Amino acid sequence: MSSPAILRSLRTVVPDTVLHQNEVRDVFAAQPGLGRLARRIVTASFDGSGIDTRRTVIDELSLTAEPESPRFFDRASGLLLSPGTADRNDLYVREAGRLFVAAARAALDADPGIVAADITHVITVSCTGFHAPGPEYGIVRALGLADSVQRYHLGFMGCYASLPALRAANQFCAADPDAVVLVVSVELCTLHLRSSEDPDVIVASSLFADGAAAGIVTARPPGSAAPGLLLDRFHTAIAPQGEKDMAWTIGDRGFEMILSTAVPQIIGETIVDALRPLYADGRDPGDPGAGSLGAAFDDGRIGEEVRHWAIHPGGRSILDRVQDRLHLSDAQLRPARETLRTLGNMSSATVLFVLQRILEEEEGVRDGERVAAMAFGPGLTAESALMTVVAPGGDGR
């Protein structure tokens, strides 16, 4: 029987330019053509987002940069500009490529038990730009990986895509005990921000940010003193309604996000049924949570059995609904809320940031403790995973 795969060496990278939410709010509210109602929605959305700061690859948005030929923001006039999709994607190719390599290298450097020659698979994740050869190719070349490395790219899936990437990595390791899978997510959401009177667009503009995250998935013995995560199992669910409430399309002036104000309500109404199969499997013989997880979930006590929660912070209202429906404590939501407050919603990379925060910043993370991860995206799709902490010297059991 092969050893279970472990997610280890999680590392994150963010761009240098910091956006302060109150300053960005004032810029969006001051755009010409906005009616009084739209201005009120801008103020309410930005102030109620739960975000203090975000990061962006667009230096012009710093409010201090003075480019000779601005493409995204004209500081002199205060106008948000509207570059075409090709211009936005050109910036994506340059900046995302750099971040993909930086995050991948950081994860590899963090694991003394793994060297570049050990990598057998590369999985990249992104929904905010396109190019070929793609980011997985760029990582192979920049890190000097073998040409024979198997490469996969999960594109345009949205905020939940890192969990299917981890599931695929887990499956590769189950098929080959010697597999070493490098998983990297990069999202440059701010490339597609734009002024609009549409409430859905305003909500999206108040939330999204840029960031990169990477980790290594393998069943090989741990090579560092840092804790990792056993990838126990995954589950996918689709809400009965919500297909039109969260969507991501390509327009002439960038990618267009549809993020309806109804999304938190839909998640609140469907989250219990969406997650039940993940915990019902805990009754299976041989599982360390056999009998306890399914019963605890049905009784509303799942927060007692699963201590740590890596919930994708799609927005403050989403976190509020999940916390209420699953009866989770403020402490259990702290990693997600702090990620949202300091970095915003970085689409697919965000849940990896939350997992890293749990492993590195939460007090008293112990071997064998359960970690639940979940993320929501277009569809409306809910991806979830159950993991177990493997502390230094432990085996997660």
Short mmCIF file of C-alpha atoms in Angstrom, two decimals:
data_model
loop_
_atom_site.label_atom_id
_atom_site.label_comp_id
_atom_site.label_asym_id
_atom_site.label_seq_id
_atom_site.Cartn_x
_atom_site.Cartn_y
_atom_site.Cartn_z
CA MET A 1 0.00 0.00 0.00
CA SER A 2 1.52 3.33 -1.05
CA SER A 3 2.05 6.20 1.39
CA PRO A 4 -0.46 9.07 1.20
CA ALA A 5 0.51 12.25 -0.62
CA ILE A 6 1.41 15.33 1.40
CA LEU A 7 1.12 18.98 0.39
CA ARG A 8 4.27 20.62 1.66
CA SER A 9 6.52 23.66 1.17
CA LEU A 10 3.62 26.05 0.56
CA ARG A 11 4.96 29.45 -0.45
CA THR A 12 3.27 32.68 -1.56
CA VAL A 13 4.40 35.74 -3.51
CA VAL A 14 2.63 39.08 -4.00
CA PRO A 15 3.43 42.11 -6.19
CA ASP A 16 5.09 45.13 -4.61
CA THR A 17 2.38 47.71 -5.31
CA VAL A 18 -0.07 48.08 -2.41
CA LEU A 19 -3.61 49.34 -2.93
CA HIS A 20 -5.31 50.94 0.05
CA GLN A 21 -9.01 50.18 -0.10
CA ASN A 22 -10.20 53.65 0.91
CA GLU A 23 -8.05 55.28 -1.79
CA VAL A 24 -9.23 52.89 -4.49
CA ARG A 25 -12.82 53.47 -3.37
CA ASP A 26 -12.45 57.21 -3.83
CA VAL A 27 -11.00 56.74 -7.33
CA PHE A 28 -13.86 54.50 -8.43
CA ALA A 29 -16.49 56.75 -6.86
CA ALA A 30 -15.08 59.80 -8.66
CA GLN A 31 -15.33 58.38 -12.18
CA PRO A 32 -17.40 60.50 -14.58
CA GLY A 33 -20.73 59.12 -15.70
CA LEU A 34 -21.55 57.37 -12.46
CA GLY A 35 -24.99 58.18 -11.14
CA ARG A 36 -25.79 58.84 -7.53
CA LEU A 37 -26.98 55.27 -6.92
CA ALA A 38 -23.82 53.79 -8.44
CA ARG A 39 -21.65 56.00 -6.23
CA ARG A 40 -23.51 54.76 -3.17
CA ILE A 41 -22.99 51.17 -4.29
CA VAL A 42 -19.27 51.84 -4.76
CA THR A 43 -18.99 53.24 -1.25
CA ALA A 44 -21.00 50.42 0.32
CA SER A 45 -19.16 47.67 -1.58
CA PHE A 46 -15.65 48.93 -0.85
CA ASP A 47 -16.36 49.85 2.78
CA GLY A 48 -18.13 46.58 3.49
CA SER A 49 -15.62 44.32 1.76
CA GLY A 50 -13.58 43.43 4.82
CA ILE A 51 -10.44 44.53 2.93
CA ASP A 52 -7.84 47.06 4.05
CA THR A 53 -5.16 46.48 1.42
CA ARG A 54 -4.66 44.58 -1.82
CA ARG A 55 -1.72 44.01 -4.16
CA THR A 56 -1.48 44.71 -7.89
CA VAL A 57 1.03 44.38 -10.72
CA ILE A 58 -0.24 47.69 -12.14
CA ASP A 59 2.13 50.29 -10.73
CA GLU A 60 -0.05 53.11 -12.10
CA LEU A 61 -2.74 52.29 -9.53
CA SER A 62 -0.45 53.14 -6.62
CA LEU A 63 -1.57 56.81 -6.87
CA THR A 64 2.09 57.86 -6.65
CA ALA A 65 3.42 56.56 -9.97
CA GLU A 66 3.80 59.03 -12.83
CA PRO A 67 4.06 57.01 -16.08
CA GLU A 68 4.66 58.96 -19.29
CA SER A 69 1.93 57.08 -21.16
CA PRO A 70 -0.60 55.69 -18.66
CA ARG A 71 -2.67 52.72 -19.83
CA PHE A 72 -4.78 51.88 -16.78
CA PHE A 73 -4.99 55.02 -14.65
CA ASP A 74 -4.31 58.66 -15.51
CA ARG A 75 -3.28 60.18 -12.21
CA ALA A 76 -3.40 63.73 -13.56
CA SER A 77 -7.09 63.54 -14.45
CA GLY A 78 -8.09 60.83 -11.99
CA LEU A 79 -9.57 58.75 -14.81
CA LEU A 80 -9.59 54.99 -14.90
CA LEU A 81 -8.64 54.09 -18.45
CA SER A 82 -10.00 51.20 -20.48
CA PRO A 83 -7.25 49.35 -22.35
CA GLY A 84 -8.23 46.55 -24.71
CA THR A 85 -8.02 42.88 -23.85
CA ALA A 86 -4.78 42.47 -25.84
CA ASP A 87 -3.03 45.19 -23.82
CA ARG A 88 -4.20 43.66 -20.56
CA ASN A 89 -3.10 40.20 -21.64
CA ASP A 90 0.32 41.50 -22.71
CA LEU A 91 0.89 42.70 -19.16
CA TYR A 92 -0.38 39.36 -17.87
CA VAL A 93 2.14 37.44 -19.97
CA ARG A 94 5.03 39.47 -18.60
CA GLU A 95 4.02 39.77 -14.94
CA ALA A 96 2.32 36.41 -14.45
CA GLY A 97 5.29 34.64 -15.99
CA ARG A 98 7.58 36.26 -13.46
CA LEU A 99 5.32 35.36 -10.54
CA PHE A 100 4.82 31.76 -11.67
CA VAL A 101 8.58 31.24 -11.66
CA ALA A 102 9.11 33.11 -8.39
CA ALA A 103 6.47 31.10 -6.52
CA ALA A 104 7.64 27.79 -8.00
CA ARG A 105 11.26 28.53 -7.10
CA ALA A 106 10.27 29.54 -3.57
CA ALA A 107 8.44 26.24 -3.01
CA LEU A 108 11.34 24.23 -4.40
CA ASP A 109 13.94 26.12 -2.38
CA ALA A 110 11.90 25.60 0.81
CA ASP A 111 12.14 21.82 0.59
CA PRO A 112 15.66 20.42 1.17
CA GLY A 113 14.39 16.95 0.35
CA ILE A 114 13.46 17.88 -3.22
CA VAL A 115 15.65 19.19 -6.06
CA ALA A 116 14.68 20.30 -9.55
CA ALA A 117 15.57 16.91 -11.03
CA ASP A 118 12.99 15.24 -8.76
CA ILE A 119 9.99 17.10 -10.20
CA THR A 120 7.87 14.76 -12.32
CA HIS A 121 4.76 16.91 -12.91
CA VAL A 122 3.95 20.61 -13.07
CA ILE A 123 0.36 21.82 -12.69
CA THR A 124 -0.32 25.52 -13.19
CA VAL A 125 -3.56 27.35 -12.44
CA SER A 126 -4.83 30.71 -13.69
CA CYS A 127 -7.97 32.32 -15.05
CA THR A 128 -6.79 35.90 -15.63
CA GLY A 129 -4.77 35.54 -18.84
CA PHE A 130 -3.75 33.24 -21.68
CA HIS A 131 -0.61 32.49 -23.67
CA ALA A 132 1.17 29.53 -25.25
CA PRO A 133 3.64 28.12 -24.60
CA GLY A 134 2.06 28.54 -21.20
CA PRO A 135 3.22 29.12 -17.63
CA GLU A 136 3.92 25.44 -16.99
CA TYR A 137 6.41 25.56 -19.90
CA GLY A 138 7.99 28.70 -18.49
CA ILE A 139 8.49 27.04 -15.10
CA VAL A 140 10.18 24.01 -16.67
CA ARG A 141 12.57 26.22 -18.60
CA ALA A 142 13.33 28.73 -15.83
CA LEU A 143 13.90 26.12 -13.09
CA GLY A 144 15.88 23.78 -15.31
CA LEU A 145 13.42 20.92 -14.96
CA ALA A 146 13.65 17.89 -17.22
CA ASP A 147 12.03 18.24 -20.63
CA SER A 148 10.13 15.04 -19.86
CA VAL A 149 8.25 16.59 -16.94
CA GLN A 150 4.51 16.14 -17.44
CA ARG A 151 2.85 19.56 -17.74
CA TYR A 152 -0.78 20.53 -17.16
CA HIS A 153 -2.56 23.88 -17.03
CA LEU A 154 -5.97 24.44 -15.45
CA GLY A 155 -7.25 27.61 -17.08
CA PHE A 156 -10.34 29.77 -16.71
CA MET A 157 -11.95 27.71 -13.93
CA GLY A 158 -12.12 30.59 -11.47
CA CYS A 159 -11.63 30.86 -7.73
CA TYR A 160 -11.96 27.17 -6.90
CA ALA A 161 -9.34 25.84 -9.35
CA SER A 162 -6.48 25.22 -6.91
CA LEU A 163 -8.44 22.43 -5.22
CA PRO A 164 -8.90 20.41 -8.45
CA ALA A 165 -5.18 21.01 -9.06
CA LEU A 166 -4.35 19.48 -5.66
CA ARG A 167 -6.73 16.62 -6.35
CA ALA A 168 -5.01 15.90 -9.68
CA ALA A 169 -1.61 16.03 -7.96
CA ASN A 170 -2.89 13.59 -5.35
CA GLN A 171 -4.06 11.22 -8.08
CA PHE A 172 -0.69 11.38 -9.83
CA CYS A 173 1.00 10.41 -6.56
CA ALA A 174 -1.44 7.55 -6.01
CA ALA A 175 -0.57 6.21 -9.47
CA ASP A 176 3.18 6.67 -9.01
CA PRO A 177 4.66 6.62 -5.45
CA ASP A 178 7.77 8.42 -6.75
CA ALA A 179 5.83 11.33 -8.27
CA VAL A 180 6.75 14.86 -7.18
CA VAL A 181 4.15 17.37 -8.35
CA LEU A 182 4.73 21.12 -8.36
CA VAL A 183 1.43 23.03 -8.15
CA VAL A 184 1.49 26.78 -8.89
CA SER A 185 -1.39 29.28 -9.03
CA VAL A 186 -1.04 32.88 -10.22
CA GLU A 187 -3.91 35.33 -10.64
CA LEU A 188 -3.67 38.95 -11.81
CA CYS A 189 -7.28 39.95 -11.23
CA THR A 190 -6.62 43.70 -11.13
CA LEU A 191 -5.78 43.66 -14.84
CA HIS A 192 -9.51 43.43 -15.47
CA LEU A 193 -10.87 46.03 -13.05
CA ARG A 194 -12.98 48.71 -14.71
CA SER A 195 -15.45 51.44 -13.92
CA SER A 196 -19.12 50.56 -14.30
CA GLU A 197 -22.58 51.32 -12.95
CA ASP A 198 -23.39 47.60 -12.90
CA PRO A 199 -23.63 46.49 -9.22
CA ASP A 200 -22.06 43.09 -10.02
CA VAL A 201 -19.04 44.74 -11.63
CA ILE A 202 -18.72 47.18 -8.73
CA VAL A 203 -18.71 44.32 -6.21
CA ALA A 204 -16.00 42.51 -8.21
CA SER A 205 -13.90 45.68 -8.41
CA SER A 206 -14.05 46.05 -4.63
CA LEU A 207 -12.68 42.55 -3.97
CA PHE A 208 -10.14 41.26 -6.44
CA ALA A 209 -6.35 41.40 -6.19
CA ASP A 210 -3.14 39.79 -7.48
CA GLY A 211 -1.07 37.01 -5.94
CA ALA A 212 0.80 33.74 -6.48
CA ALA A 213 1.12 30.54 -4.46
CA ALA A 214 2.92 27.23 -4.95
CA GLY A 215 3.42 23.94 -3.16
CA ILE A 216 4.83 20.46 -3.67
CA VAL A 217 2.68 17.33 -3.50
CA THR A 218 4.47 14.01 -3.01
CA ALA A 219 4.37 10.78 -1.02
CA ARG A 220 8.14 10.89 -0.49
CA PRO A 221 9.39 11.26 3.10
CA PRO A 222 9.32 14.87 4.37
CA GLY A 223 12.54 16.78 3.86
CA SER A 224 11.95 19.78 6.13
CA ALA A 225 10.90 20.60 9.67
CA ALA A 226 7.81 22.47 8.51
CA PRO A 227 4.34 20.91 8.85
CA GLY A 228 2.51 19.66 5.77
CA LEU A 229 -0.97 18.44 4.90
CA LEU A 230 -2.09 14.92 4.07
CA LEU A 231 -4.55 15.14 1.17
CA ASP A 232 -7.27 12.84 2.49
CA ARG A 233 -10.15 13.39 0.07
CA PHE A 234 -11.96 15.86 -2.18
CA HIS A 235 -15.52 16.60 -3.25
CA THR A 236 -17.16 18.69 -5.97
CA ALA A 237 -20.71 20.08 -5.82
CA ILE A 238 -22.77 22.37 -8.04
CA ALA A 239 -25.48 24.59 -6.58
CA PRO A 240 -28.95 24.00 -8.06
CA GLN A 241 -29.03 27.69 -8.91
CA GLY A 242 -26.28 30.22 -9.43
CA GLU A 243 -24.99 29.55 -12.95
CA LYS A 244 -25.70 33.15 -13.93
CA ASP A 245 -24.68 34.64 -10.59
CA MET A 246 -20.97 33.88 -10.84
CA ALA A 247 -19.38 33.81 -14.29
CA TRP A 248 -16.20 34.88 -16.11
CA THR A 249 -16.25 35.87 -19.78
CA ILE A 250 -13.89 37.59 -22.22
CA GLY A 251 -14.83 41.02 -23.52
CA ASP A 252 -13.19 43.57 -25.79
CA ARG A 253 -12.00 45.60 -22.78
CA GLY A 254 -10.75 42.78 -20.57
CA PHE A 255 -12.25 39.76 -18.86
CA GLU A 256 -15.67 40.46 -17.41
CA MET A 257 -16.59 39.13 -13.99
CA ILE A 258 -20.18 38.55 -13.01
CA LEU A 259 -20.41 38.36 -9.23
CA SER A 260 -24.02 38.76 -8.19
CA THR A 261 -24.93 40.09 -4.78
CA ALA A 262 -27.04 36.91 -4.46
CA VAL A 263 -23.93 34.68 -4.25
CA PRO A 264 -23.59 34.76 -0.42
CA GLN A 265 -27.25 33.80 -0.04
CA ILE A 266 -26.93 30.94 -2.54
CA ILE A 267 -23.84 29.63 -0.75
CA GLY A 268 -25.59 29.89 2.58
CA GLU A 269 -28.57 27.90 1.27
CA THR A 270 -26.51 25.15 -0.38
CA ILE A 271 -23.30 24.80 1.64
CA VAL A 272 -24.58 22.08 3.98
CA ASP A 273 -25.76 19.78 1.20
CA ALA A 274 -22.63 20.56 -0.83
CA LEU A 275 -20.31 19.45 1.97
CA ARG A 276 -22.23 16.53 3.48
CA PRO A 277 -20.75 13.85 1.12
CA LEU A 278 -17.20 14.89 2.05
CA TYR A 279 -17.82 14.18 5.73
CA ALA A 280 -20.18 11.26 5.26
CA ASP A 281 -17.17 9.40 3.85
CA GLY A 282 -15.66 9.72 7.31
CA ARG A 283 -17.75 6.72 8.31
CA ASP A 284 -15.69 4.45 6.05
CA PRO A 285 -13.72 1.76 7.91
CA GLY A 286 -10.04 2.54 8.25
CA ASP A 287 -10.50 6.31 8.04
CA PRO A 288 -9.09 8.10 11.11
CA GLY A 289 -12.36 10.00 11.39
CA ALA A 290 -14.55 6.94 10.90
CA GLY A 291 -17.95 7.45 12.41
CA SER A 292 -17.19 10.79 14.00
CA LEU A 293 -17.06 13.23 11.09
CA GLY A 294 -20.35 12.29 9.47
CA ALA A 295 -22.19 12.29 12.76
CA ALA A 296 -20.63 15.60 13.81
CA PHE A 297 -21.57 17.20 10.51
CA ASP A 298 -25.17 16.05 10.73
CA ASP A 299 -25.38 17.29 14.31
CA GLY A 300 -23.90 20.71 13.53
CA ARG A 301 -20.70 19.94 15.47
CA ILE A 302 -18.26 19.64 12.58
CA GLY A 303 -16.25 22.58 13.93
CA GLU A 304 -15.47 20.47 17.01
CA GLU A 305 -14.06 17.61 14.91
CA VAL A 306 -12.26 19.75 12.31
CA ARG A 307 -10.24 22.47 14.01
CA HIS A 308 -8.84 24.42 11.05
CA TRP A 309 -10.84 25.93 8.16
CA ALA A 310 -9.30 27.24 4.95
CA ILE A 311 -12.31 28.90 3.41
CA HIS A 312 -11.82 30.86 0.21
CA PRO A 313 -12.61 34.47 1.21
CA GLY A 314 -14.67 35.40 -1.81
CA GLY A 315 -15.97 38.30 0.25
CA ARG A 316 -16.93 39.11 3.82
CA SER A 317 -20.58 38.17 3.29
CA ILE A 318 -19.58 34.72 2.00
CA LEU A 319 -17.45 34.10 5.08
CA ASP A 320 -20.29 35.27 7.30
CA ARG A 321 -22.73 32.81 5.69
CA VAL A 322 -20.33 29.86 5.89
CA GLN A 323 -19.49 30.61 9.53
CA ASP A 324 -23.15 30.85 10.46
CA ARG A 325 -24.30 27.73 8.60
CA LEU A 326 -21.43 25.52 9.87
CA HIS A 327 -21.39 26.99 13.40
CA LEU A 328 -17.71 27.86 13.25
CA SER A 329 -15.92 30.06 15.75
CA ASP A 330 -14.31 33.43 15.07
CA ALA A 331 -10.91 31.79 15.62
CA GLN A 332 -11.62 29.21 12.93
CA LEU A 333 -12.47 31.98 10.44
CA ARG A 334 -9.49 34.15 11.38
CA PRO A 335 -7.08 32.79 8.71
CA ALA A 336 -9.59 33.46 5.93
CA ARG A 337 -10.64 36.87 7.23
CA GLU A 338 -7.05 38.02 7.74
CA THR A 339 -6.11 36.90 4.23
CA LEU A 340 -9.07 38.88 2.87
CA ARG A 341 -8.27 41.93 5.01
CA THR A 342 -4.63 42.19 4.04
CA LEU A 343 -4.58 40.79 0.49
CA GLY A 344 -8.11 40.68 -0.92
CA ASN A 345 -9.56 37.97 -3.15
CA MET A 346 -6.78 36.58 -5.37
CA SER A 347 -9.09 34.09 -7.10
CA SER A 348 -7.66 30.55 -7.28
CA ALA A 349 -4.48 31.37 -5.34
CA THR A 350 -6.34 32.58 -2.26
CA VAL A 351 -7.17 29.25 -0.62
CA LEU A 352 -3.46 28.35 -0.76
CA PHE A 353 -2.66 31.60 1.06
CA VAL A 354 -5.17 30.64 3.76
CA LEU A 355 -3.68 27.16 4.10
CA GLN A 356 -0.20 28.65 4.44
CA ARG A 357 -1.46 31.03 7.13
CA ILE A 358 -2.92 28.09 9.06
CA LEU A 359 0.34 26.13 8.91
CA GLU A 360 2.67 29.01 9.70
CA GLU A 361 0.78 31.50 11.82
CA GLU A 362 -1.89 29.66 13.78
CA GLU A 363 -0.86 28.85 17.34
CA GLY A 364 -0.63 25.22 18.32
CA VAL A 365 -1.12 23.44 14.98
CA ARG A 366 -0.59 19.80 15.93
CA ASP A 367 0.03 16.51 14.20
CA GLY A 368 -3.21 14.74 13.27
CA GLU A 369 -5.47 17.80 13.38
CA ARG A 370 -8.00 18.08 10.58
CA VAL A 371 -8.08 20.92 8.07
CA ALA A 372 -11.11 21.63 5.87
CA ALA A 373 -10.63 23.61 2.66
CA MET A 374 -13.34 24.97 0.41
CA ALA A 375 -13.60 27.40 -2.49
CA PHE A 376 -16.41 28.66 -4.68
CA GLY A 377 -16.42 29.64 -8.33
CA PRO A 378 -18.34 29.88 -11.60
CA GLY A 379 -21.21 27.53 -11.91
CA LEU A 380 -21.84 28.04 -8.98
CA THR A 381 -19.33 25.32 -8.10
CA ALA A 382 -18.14 24.42 -4.60
CA GLU A 383 -14.88 22.49 -4.33
CA SER A 384 -13.91 21.10 -0.94
CA ALA A 385 -11.14 19.00 0.58
CA LEU A 386 -10.35 17.33 3.87
CA MET A 387 -6.72 17.30 4.99
CA THR A 388 -4.71 16.27 8.03
CA VAL A 389 -1.77 18.13 9.57
CA VAL A 390 1.54 16.26 9.46
CA ALA A 391 3.79 17.91 12.01
CA PRO A 392 7.58 17.40 12.11
CA GLY A 393 8.25 13.90 13.37
CA GLY A 394 4.60 12.92 13.04
CA ASP A 395 2.64 10.92 10.51
CA GLY A 396 -0.71 12.73 10.63
CA ARG A 397 -2.30 9.90 12.55
#
